[in-house]
XYZ file of C-alpha atoms in Angstrom:
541
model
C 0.000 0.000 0.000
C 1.104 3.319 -0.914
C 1.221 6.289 1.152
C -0.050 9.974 -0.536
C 3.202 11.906 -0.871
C 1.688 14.974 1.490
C 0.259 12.499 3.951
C 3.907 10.749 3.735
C 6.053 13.944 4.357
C 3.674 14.900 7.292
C 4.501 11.613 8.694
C 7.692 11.516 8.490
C 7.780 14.883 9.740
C 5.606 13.926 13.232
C 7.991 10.795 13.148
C 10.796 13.150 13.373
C 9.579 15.873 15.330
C 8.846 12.767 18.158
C 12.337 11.233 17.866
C 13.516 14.611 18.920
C 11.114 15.526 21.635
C 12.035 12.479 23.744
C 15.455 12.170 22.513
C 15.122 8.132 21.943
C 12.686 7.258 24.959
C 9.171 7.775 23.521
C 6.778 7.232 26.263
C 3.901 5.583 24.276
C 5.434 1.776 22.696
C 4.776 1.244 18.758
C 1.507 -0.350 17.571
C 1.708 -3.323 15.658
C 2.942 -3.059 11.715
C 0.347 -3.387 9.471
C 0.166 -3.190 5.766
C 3.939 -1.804 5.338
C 2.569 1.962 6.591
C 4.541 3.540 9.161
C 3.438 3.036 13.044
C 2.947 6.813 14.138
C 2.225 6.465 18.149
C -1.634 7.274 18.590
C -0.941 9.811 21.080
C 0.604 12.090 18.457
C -2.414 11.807 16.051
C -4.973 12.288 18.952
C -3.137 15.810 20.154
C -1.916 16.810 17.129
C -4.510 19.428 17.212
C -5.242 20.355 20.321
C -5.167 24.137 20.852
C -4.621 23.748 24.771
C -1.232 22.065 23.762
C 1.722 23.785 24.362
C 4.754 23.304 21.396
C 7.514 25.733 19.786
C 6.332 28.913 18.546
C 7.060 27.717 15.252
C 10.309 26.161 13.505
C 12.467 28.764 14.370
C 11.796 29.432 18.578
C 14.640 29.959 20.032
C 13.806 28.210 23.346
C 13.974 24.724 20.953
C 17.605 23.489 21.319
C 17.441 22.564 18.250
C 17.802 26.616 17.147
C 20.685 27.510 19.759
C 23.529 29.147 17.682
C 26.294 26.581 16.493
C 28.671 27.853 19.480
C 26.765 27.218 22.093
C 25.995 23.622 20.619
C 29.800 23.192 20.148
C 30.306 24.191 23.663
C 27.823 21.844 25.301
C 29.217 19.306 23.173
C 32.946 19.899 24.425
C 31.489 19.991 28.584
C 29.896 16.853 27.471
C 33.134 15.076 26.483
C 34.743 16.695 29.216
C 32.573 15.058 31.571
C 32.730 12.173 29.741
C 36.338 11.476 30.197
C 36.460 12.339 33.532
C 34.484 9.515 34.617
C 35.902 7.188 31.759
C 39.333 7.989 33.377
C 38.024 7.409 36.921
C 36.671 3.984 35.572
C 40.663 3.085 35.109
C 42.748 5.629 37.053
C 43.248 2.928 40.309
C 43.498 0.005 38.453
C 47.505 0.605 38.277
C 46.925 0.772 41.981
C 45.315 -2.724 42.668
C 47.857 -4.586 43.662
C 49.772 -1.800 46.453
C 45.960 -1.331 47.848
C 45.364 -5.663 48.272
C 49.070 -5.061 49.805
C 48.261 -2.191 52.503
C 45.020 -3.414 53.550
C 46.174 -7.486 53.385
C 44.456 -9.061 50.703
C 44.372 -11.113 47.564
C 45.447 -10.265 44.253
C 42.180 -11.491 43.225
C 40.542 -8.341 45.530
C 42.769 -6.142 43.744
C 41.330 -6.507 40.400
C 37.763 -5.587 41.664
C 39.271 -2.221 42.017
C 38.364 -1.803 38.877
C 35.105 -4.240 38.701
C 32.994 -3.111 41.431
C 33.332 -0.077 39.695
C 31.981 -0.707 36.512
C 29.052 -2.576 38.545
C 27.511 0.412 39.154
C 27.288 1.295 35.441
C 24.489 -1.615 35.466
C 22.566 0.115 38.116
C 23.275 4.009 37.155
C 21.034 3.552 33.914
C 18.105 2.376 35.588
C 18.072 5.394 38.246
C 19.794 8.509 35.550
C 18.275 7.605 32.570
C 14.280 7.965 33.846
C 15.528 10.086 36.185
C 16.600 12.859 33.566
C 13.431 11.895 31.241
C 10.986 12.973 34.253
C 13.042 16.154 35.937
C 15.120 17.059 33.108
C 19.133 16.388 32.416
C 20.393 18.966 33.825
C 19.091 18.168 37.522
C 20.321 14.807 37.454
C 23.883 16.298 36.228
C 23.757 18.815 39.237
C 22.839 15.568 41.878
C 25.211 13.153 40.523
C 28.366 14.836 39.910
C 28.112 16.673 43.423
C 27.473 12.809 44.805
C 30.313 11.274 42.550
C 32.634 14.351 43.515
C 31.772 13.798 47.759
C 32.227 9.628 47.266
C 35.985 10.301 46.138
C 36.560 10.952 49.367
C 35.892 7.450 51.106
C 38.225 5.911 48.280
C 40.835 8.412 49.725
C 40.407 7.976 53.515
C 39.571 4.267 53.557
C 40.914 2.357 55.897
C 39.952 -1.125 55.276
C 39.034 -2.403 51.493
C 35.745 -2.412 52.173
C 35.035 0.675 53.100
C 36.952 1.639 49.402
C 34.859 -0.903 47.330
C 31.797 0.324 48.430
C 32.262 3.852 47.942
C 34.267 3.073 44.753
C 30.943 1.053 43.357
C 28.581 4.027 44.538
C 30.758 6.141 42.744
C 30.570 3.650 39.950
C 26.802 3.928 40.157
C 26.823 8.101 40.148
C 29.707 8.381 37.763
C 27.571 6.825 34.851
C 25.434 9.518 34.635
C 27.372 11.768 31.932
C 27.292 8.600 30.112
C 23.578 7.421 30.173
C 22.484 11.347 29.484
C 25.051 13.160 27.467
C 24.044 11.259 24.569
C 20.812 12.358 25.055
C 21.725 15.888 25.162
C 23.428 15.290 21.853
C 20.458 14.085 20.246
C 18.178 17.044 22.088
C 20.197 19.662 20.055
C 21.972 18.460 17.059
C 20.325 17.874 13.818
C 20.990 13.950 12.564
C 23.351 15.741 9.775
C 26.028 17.015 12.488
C 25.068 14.853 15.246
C 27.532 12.298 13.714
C 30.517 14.533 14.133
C 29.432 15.593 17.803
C 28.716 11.722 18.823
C 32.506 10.778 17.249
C 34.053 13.496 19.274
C 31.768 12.378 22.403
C 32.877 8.391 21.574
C 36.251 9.700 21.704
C 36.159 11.080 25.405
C 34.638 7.448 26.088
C 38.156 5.482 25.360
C 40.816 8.382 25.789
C 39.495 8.859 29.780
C 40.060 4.659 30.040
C 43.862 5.361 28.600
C 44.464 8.644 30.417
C 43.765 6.755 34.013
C 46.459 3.801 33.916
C 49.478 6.614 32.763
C 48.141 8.700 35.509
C 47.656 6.198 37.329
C 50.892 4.394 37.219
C 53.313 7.216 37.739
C 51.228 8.374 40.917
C 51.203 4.898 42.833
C 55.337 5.014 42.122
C 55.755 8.123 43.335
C 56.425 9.249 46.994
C 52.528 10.856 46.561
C 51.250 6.949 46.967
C 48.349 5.014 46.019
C 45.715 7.767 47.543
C 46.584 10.407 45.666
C 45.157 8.895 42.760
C 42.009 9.176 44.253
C 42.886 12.931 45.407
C 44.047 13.521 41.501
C 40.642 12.141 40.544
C 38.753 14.185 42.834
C 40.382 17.360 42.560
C 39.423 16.351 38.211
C 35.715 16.041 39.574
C 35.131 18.573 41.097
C 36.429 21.015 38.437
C 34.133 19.336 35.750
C 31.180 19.264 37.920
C 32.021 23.091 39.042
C 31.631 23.887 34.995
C 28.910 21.726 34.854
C 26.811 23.437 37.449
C 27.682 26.888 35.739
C 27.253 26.395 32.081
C 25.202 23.714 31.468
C 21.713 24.374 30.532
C 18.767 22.531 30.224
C 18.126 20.440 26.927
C 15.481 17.905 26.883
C 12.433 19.430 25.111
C 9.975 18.090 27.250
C 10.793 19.351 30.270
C 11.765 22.901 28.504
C 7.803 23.045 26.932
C 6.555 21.746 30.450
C 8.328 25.229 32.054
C 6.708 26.783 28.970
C 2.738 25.266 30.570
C 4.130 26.314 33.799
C 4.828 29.874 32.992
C 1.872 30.283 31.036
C -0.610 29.111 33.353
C 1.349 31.620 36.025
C 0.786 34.420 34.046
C -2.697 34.130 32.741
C -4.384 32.023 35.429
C -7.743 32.074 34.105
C -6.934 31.988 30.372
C -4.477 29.846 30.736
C -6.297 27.061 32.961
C -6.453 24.355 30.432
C -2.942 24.626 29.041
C -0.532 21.214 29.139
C 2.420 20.184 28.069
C 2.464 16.769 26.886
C 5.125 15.352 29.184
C 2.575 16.672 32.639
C 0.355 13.630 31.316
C 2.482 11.040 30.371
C 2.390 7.853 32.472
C 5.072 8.513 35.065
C 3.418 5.870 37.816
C 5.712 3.674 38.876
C 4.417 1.258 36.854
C 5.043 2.978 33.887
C 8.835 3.894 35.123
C 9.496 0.371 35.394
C 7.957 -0.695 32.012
C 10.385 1.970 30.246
C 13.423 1.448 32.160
C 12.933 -2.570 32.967
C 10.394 -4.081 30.704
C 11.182 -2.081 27.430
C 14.820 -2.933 27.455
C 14.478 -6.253 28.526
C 11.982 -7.149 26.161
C 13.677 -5.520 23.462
C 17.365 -7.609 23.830
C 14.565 -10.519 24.083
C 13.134 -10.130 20.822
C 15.607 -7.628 19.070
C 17.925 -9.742 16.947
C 19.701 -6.613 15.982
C 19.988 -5.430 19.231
C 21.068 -8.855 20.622
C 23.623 -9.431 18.070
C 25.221 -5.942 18.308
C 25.360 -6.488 22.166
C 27.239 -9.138 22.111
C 29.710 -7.747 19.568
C 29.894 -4.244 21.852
C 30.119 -6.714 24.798
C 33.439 -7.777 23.937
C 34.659 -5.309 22.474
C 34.147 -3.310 25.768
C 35.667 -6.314 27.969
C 39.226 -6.187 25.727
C 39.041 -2.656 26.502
C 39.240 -3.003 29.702
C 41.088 -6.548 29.798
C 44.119 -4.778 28.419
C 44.293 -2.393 31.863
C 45.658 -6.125 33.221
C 47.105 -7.499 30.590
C 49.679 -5.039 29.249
C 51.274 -4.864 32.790
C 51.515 -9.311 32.349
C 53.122 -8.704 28.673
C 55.087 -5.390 29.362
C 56.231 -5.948 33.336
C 56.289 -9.453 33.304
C 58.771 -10.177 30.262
C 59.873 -7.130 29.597
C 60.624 -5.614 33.216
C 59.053 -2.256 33.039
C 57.324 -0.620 35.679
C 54.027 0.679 36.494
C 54.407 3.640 35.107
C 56.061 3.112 32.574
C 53.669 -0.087 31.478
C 50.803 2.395 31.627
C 53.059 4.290 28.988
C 51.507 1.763 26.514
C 48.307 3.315 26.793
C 49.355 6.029 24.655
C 48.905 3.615 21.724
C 45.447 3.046 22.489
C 44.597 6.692 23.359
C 46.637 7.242 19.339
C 43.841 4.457 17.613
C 40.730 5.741 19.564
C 41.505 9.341 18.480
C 42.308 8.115 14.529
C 39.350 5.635 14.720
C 37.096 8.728 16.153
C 38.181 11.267 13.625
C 37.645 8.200 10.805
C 33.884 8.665 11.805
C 34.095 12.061 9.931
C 35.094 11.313 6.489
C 33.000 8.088 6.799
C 30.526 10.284 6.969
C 30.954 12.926 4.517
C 27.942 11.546 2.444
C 25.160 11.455 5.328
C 24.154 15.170 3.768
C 23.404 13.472 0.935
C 21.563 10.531 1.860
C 19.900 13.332 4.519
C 18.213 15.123 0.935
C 17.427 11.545 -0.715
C 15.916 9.713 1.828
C 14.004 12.556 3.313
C 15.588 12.893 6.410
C 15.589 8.757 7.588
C 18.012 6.832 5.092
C 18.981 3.162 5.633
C 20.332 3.013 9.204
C 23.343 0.513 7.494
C 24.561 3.228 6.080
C 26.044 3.705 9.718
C 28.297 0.785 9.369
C 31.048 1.635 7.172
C 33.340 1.997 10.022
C 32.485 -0.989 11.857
C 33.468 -2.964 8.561
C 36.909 -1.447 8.958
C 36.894 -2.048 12.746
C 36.073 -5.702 12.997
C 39.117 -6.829 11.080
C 41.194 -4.547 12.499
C 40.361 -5.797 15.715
C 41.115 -9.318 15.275
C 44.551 -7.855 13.499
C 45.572 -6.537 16.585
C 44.474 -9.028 18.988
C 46.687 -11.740 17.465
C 49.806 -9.207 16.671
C 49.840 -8.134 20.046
C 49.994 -11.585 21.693
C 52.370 -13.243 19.234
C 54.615 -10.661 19.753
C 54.201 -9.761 22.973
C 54.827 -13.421 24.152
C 58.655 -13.280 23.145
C 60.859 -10.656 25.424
C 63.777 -11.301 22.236
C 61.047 -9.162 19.941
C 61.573 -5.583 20.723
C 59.001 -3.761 22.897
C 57.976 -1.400 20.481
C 56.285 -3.703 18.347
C 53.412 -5.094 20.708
C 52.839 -1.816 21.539
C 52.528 -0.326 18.430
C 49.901 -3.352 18.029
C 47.533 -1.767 20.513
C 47.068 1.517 17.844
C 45.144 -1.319 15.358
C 43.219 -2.381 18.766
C 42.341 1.428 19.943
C 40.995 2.252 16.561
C 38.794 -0.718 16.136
C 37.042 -0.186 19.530
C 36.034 3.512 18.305
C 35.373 2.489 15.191
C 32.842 -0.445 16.249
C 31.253 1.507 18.877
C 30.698 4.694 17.266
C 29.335 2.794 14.183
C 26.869 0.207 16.005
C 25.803 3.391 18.804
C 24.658 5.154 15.676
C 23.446 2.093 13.908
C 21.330 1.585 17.131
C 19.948 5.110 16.774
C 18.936 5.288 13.666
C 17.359 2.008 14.013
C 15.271 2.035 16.776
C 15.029 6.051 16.593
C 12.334 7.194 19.654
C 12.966 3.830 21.349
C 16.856 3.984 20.875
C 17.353 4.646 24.876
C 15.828 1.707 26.174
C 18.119 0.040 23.151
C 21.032 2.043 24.769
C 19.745 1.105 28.519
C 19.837 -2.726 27.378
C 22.936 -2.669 25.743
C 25.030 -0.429 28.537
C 23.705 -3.107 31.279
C 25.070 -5.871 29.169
C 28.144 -3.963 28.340
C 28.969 -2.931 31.753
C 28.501 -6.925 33.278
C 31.083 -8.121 30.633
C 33.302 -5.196 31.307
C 33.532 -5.967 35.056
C 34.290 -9.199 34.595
C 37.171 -9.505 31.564
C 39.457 -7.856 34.729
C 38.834 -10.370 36.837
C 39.747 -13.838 35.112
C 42.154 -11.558 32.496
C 45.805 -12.045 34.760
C 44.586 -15.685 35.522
C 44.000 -16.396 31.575
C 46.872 -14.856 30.281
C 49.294 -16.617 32.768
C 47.904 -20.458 32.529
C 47.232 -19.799 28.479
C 50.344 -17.922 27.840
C 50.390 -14.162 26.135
C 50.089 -15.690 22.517
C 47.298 -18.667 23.115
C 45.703 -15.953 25.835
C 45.399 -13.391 22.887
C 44.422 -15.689 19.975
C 41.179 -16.757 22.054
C 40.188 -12.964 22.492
C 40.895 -12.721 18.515
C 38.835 -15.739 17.860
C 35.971 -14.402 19.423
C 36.471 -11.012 17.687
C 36.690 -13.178 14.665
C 33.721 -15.007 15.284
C 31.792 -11.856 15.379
C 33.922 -9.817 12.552
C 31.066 -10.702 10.200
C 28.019 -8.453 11.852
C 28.696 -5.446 10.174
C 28.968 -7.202 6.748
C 25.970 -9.412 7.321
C 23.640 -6.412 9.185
C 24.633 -4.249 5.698
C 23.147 -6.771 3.592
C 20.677 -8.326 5.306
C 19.821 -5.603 8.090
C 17.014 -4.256 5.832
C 15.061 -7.111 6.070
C 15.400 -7.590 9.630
C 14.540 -4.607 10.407
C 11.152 -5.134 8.172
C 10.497 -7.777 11.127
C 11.326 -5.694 13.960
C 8.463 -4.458 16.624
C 10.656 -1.330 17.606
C 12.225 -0.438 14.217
C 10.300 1.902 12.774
C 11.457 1.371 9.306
C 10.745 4.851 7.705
C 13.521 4.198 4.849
C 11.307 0.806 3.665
C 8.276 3.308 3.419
C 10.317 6.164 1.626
C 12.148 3.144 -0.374
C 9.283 2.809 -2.085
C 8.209 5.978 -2.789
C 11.798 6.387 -4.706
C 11.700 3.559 -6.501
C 7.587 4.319 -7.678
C 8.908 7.917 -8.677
C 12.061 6.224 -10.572
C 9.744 4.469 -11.976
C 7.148 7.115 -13.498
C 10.188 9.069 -14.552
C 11.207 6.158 -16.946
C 7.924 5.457 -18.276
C 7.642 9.431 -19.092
C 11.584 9.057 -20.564
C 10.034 6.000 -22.927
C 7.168 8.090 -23.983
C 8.964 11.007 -25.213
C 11.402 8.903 -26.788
């Protein structure tokens, strides 16, 4: 069934208009597909129209984020990275540390590693409190509450004086920490247009991994020093505070909901009487506990159920994110056990990580140079595997470096520089994956993409606590090169996805619940106008 092209463009335009409103969480789940059309949620037809409403004055109100000049976008982008790798380097900072904290407070090496575990725990549990949390009282409230907590709970990592009283604190800070991550992507999508949000998501993916390789250098050189072990935490703090003091300044409200429900609020305030009946949209959404748990529980849940997209790319993120953070233990095995560096200079090797993050992030941008393009063609929604190009670069590069690292790192008589230069192959496939399956993921499940996200993070963040815990244990009984050839196996094993979700991803999606699927629709308005245009060509001729 074909769709009218007005009634089409007006559809696509409410479909648009509703992924940006609630930035990837729509309240209101998708009907059921029927007949090809495209699923617009009932609760935008119903209100479309209703006068007592409140929306932007028009395209062009400058209270829409979406209007804010281009330097004030750029510079919530850049505190948004800057937050980012603040708690990306707090993630990794103490994990140099591990073994002179088991020391001091008289434990295993085994409790050492969950320095680092216990800490990426509570990026399963941040999502399910931030991520609501910001959709019912706005972002930048949960910013202000979290960063102020995450700042304060530095300070029992500092002072402890037994290891639990540092694991606790560290997972709580774990659990608060997460929140630039859960929400700063939102803010992305709240004021960038899809065109330039690509740019602004590679340069936010790239505070992701370089915070990760900052915090072992730091790290490293602080526990050797006559500072100690603490003064990481003090270093991280003393980071903390100054982002969250910026933060609290210059960071203004951006989810569109919220912003239109102050709108209600101040027009009801001014005109009592005239104003009585005035709403915004978000004052009536289904914010009963039940509901909460449906969007934040059920919805993601039921989605890496059913999803085989989002299933499949889990996985693949899933281990891509545990070698990440495997390698914070396994360089020091390859590079202090055969090769007799230290710490600090062990977390030296980072820098070749930090090098292929950065070229894999700015790889996003010429990968994307013809997004403007497909932007004009398909009407503002073209085919979401047009997002993988850099995965299919990443994937192979990833199992590259997995196996030249440990067959070269396993022999001390091969010279040290070229295992490390191996990690530069390794750094730029984990940006490269992530930033293409994250946008994949967006453009896929578009108003539904957060509980996607939400799914995916929780899965993500289980794997990544755990690679540090059986990582040392591995790599000694297995040896550096068997050790490193099963972690390239795996990434082998999964190297396909890109290729196979570029080819057969269309039709997939055409099964998915949560996939909109407004290319299919616009597909075949192309191909009917294609069409007409030859039969007119044959006529004249």
């Amino acid at each position: 069934m074909r769709i009218p092209i007005p009634q089409l463009e007006a559809e696509l335009r409410r479909e648009e208009l509703r992924a940006e409103e609630y930035g990837g969480d729509d309240p209101v789940d998708p009907p059921p597909k029927e007949g090809g059309n495209i699923p617009i949620p009932a609760a935008v037809n119903e209100k479309q129209a209703d006068p007592n409403k409140v929306t932007w004055d028009g395209p062009g109100d400058p209270e829409n984020p979406q209007n804010w000049s281009r330097s004030r976008k750029w510079f919530i982008t850049v505190l948004c990275l800057l937050m980012t790798v603040n708690v990306t380097f707090a993630s990794s900072a103490p994990s140099a540390a591990g073994l002179y904290i088991a020391a001091e407070f008289h434990a295993s090496t085994e409790m050492a590693y969950l320095v680092t575990s216990v800490f990426l725990c509570g990026y399963i549990v941040g999502p399910i409190l931030w991520g609501p949390g910001s959709e019912l009282f706005g972002r930048r409230i949960v910013f202000r509450v979290t960063l102020i907590a995450y700042v304060l709970l530095h300070l029992g990592q500092a002072l402890a004086h037994n290891l639990t009283t540092l694991l606790v604190t560290r997972f709580l800070t774990g659990v608060f920490a997460c929140a630039p991550l859960t929400n700063c992507g939102g803010v992305l999508v709240d004021i960038w247009d899809p065109i330039t949000r690509g740019t602004a998501t590679a340069l936010f993916s790239a505070g992701i991994f370089v915070g990760p390789v900052l915090g072992p250098i730091v790290g490293g050189f602080l526990t050797m020093s006559f500072l100690g072990w603490r003064w990481v935490f003090w270093i991280m703090m003393i980071f903390a505070g100054t982002c969250t003091v910026l933060a609290l300044i210059f960071l203004p409200e951006t989810y569109a909901p919220v912003l239109l429900q102050w709108k209600a609020q101040r027009l009801r305030k001014a005109e009592p009487k005239l104003n009585a009946d005035v709403y915004a949209e978000h004052e009536r959404s289904d914010w009963s506990f039940k509901g909460l748990v449906h969007r934040t529980l059920y919805r993601p849940i039921q989605m890496l159920l059913l999803e085989p997209i989002l299933i499949l790319v889990t996985i693949y993120l899933s281990l891509v994110y545990g070698i990440l953070y495997a390698l914070f233990e396994a360089l020091p095995v390859i590079f202090v056990g055969t090769r007799g560096f230290n710490i600090g200079q062990s977390g030296l090797i980072f820098i070749g990580v930090g090098i292929g993050t950065t070229i894999g992030a700015y790889m996003t941008i010429p990968l994307s140079k013809h997004y403007p393009q497909l932007i004009v063609k398909w009407r503002g929604f073209p085919p979401p595997e047009e997002r993988l190009l850099g995965a299919m670069i990443g994937a192979p590069a990833l199992v590259i470096g997995c196996f030249w690292l440990g067959w070269t790192g396993q022999y001390p008589s091969i010279h040290w520089i070229v295992p490390a230069i191996a990690t530069v192959p390794i750094g730029a496939s984990v940006a490269l994956v992530f930033n293409s399956f994250l946008a994949y993921l967006i453009d896929t499940y578009l108003q539904y993409s957060a509980s996607a996200f939400s799914a995916n993070t929780m899965v993500r963040s289980c794997v990544g606590a755990a690679f540090p815990l059986f990582t040392v244990q591995m790599f000694n009984r297995l040896g550096i090169n068997w050790a490193c050839t099963l972690i390239g196996c795996c990434a082998l094993l999964l190297a396909p996805s890109p290729f196979l979700f570029y080819k057969y991803g269309t039709w997939i999606r055409s099964k998915s619940k949560f996939s909109p699927c407004l290319d299919l629709v616009i597909a075949k308005e192309i191909a009917a106008a294609e069409a007409a245009a030859a039969a007119k060509g044959e006529e004249k001729v």
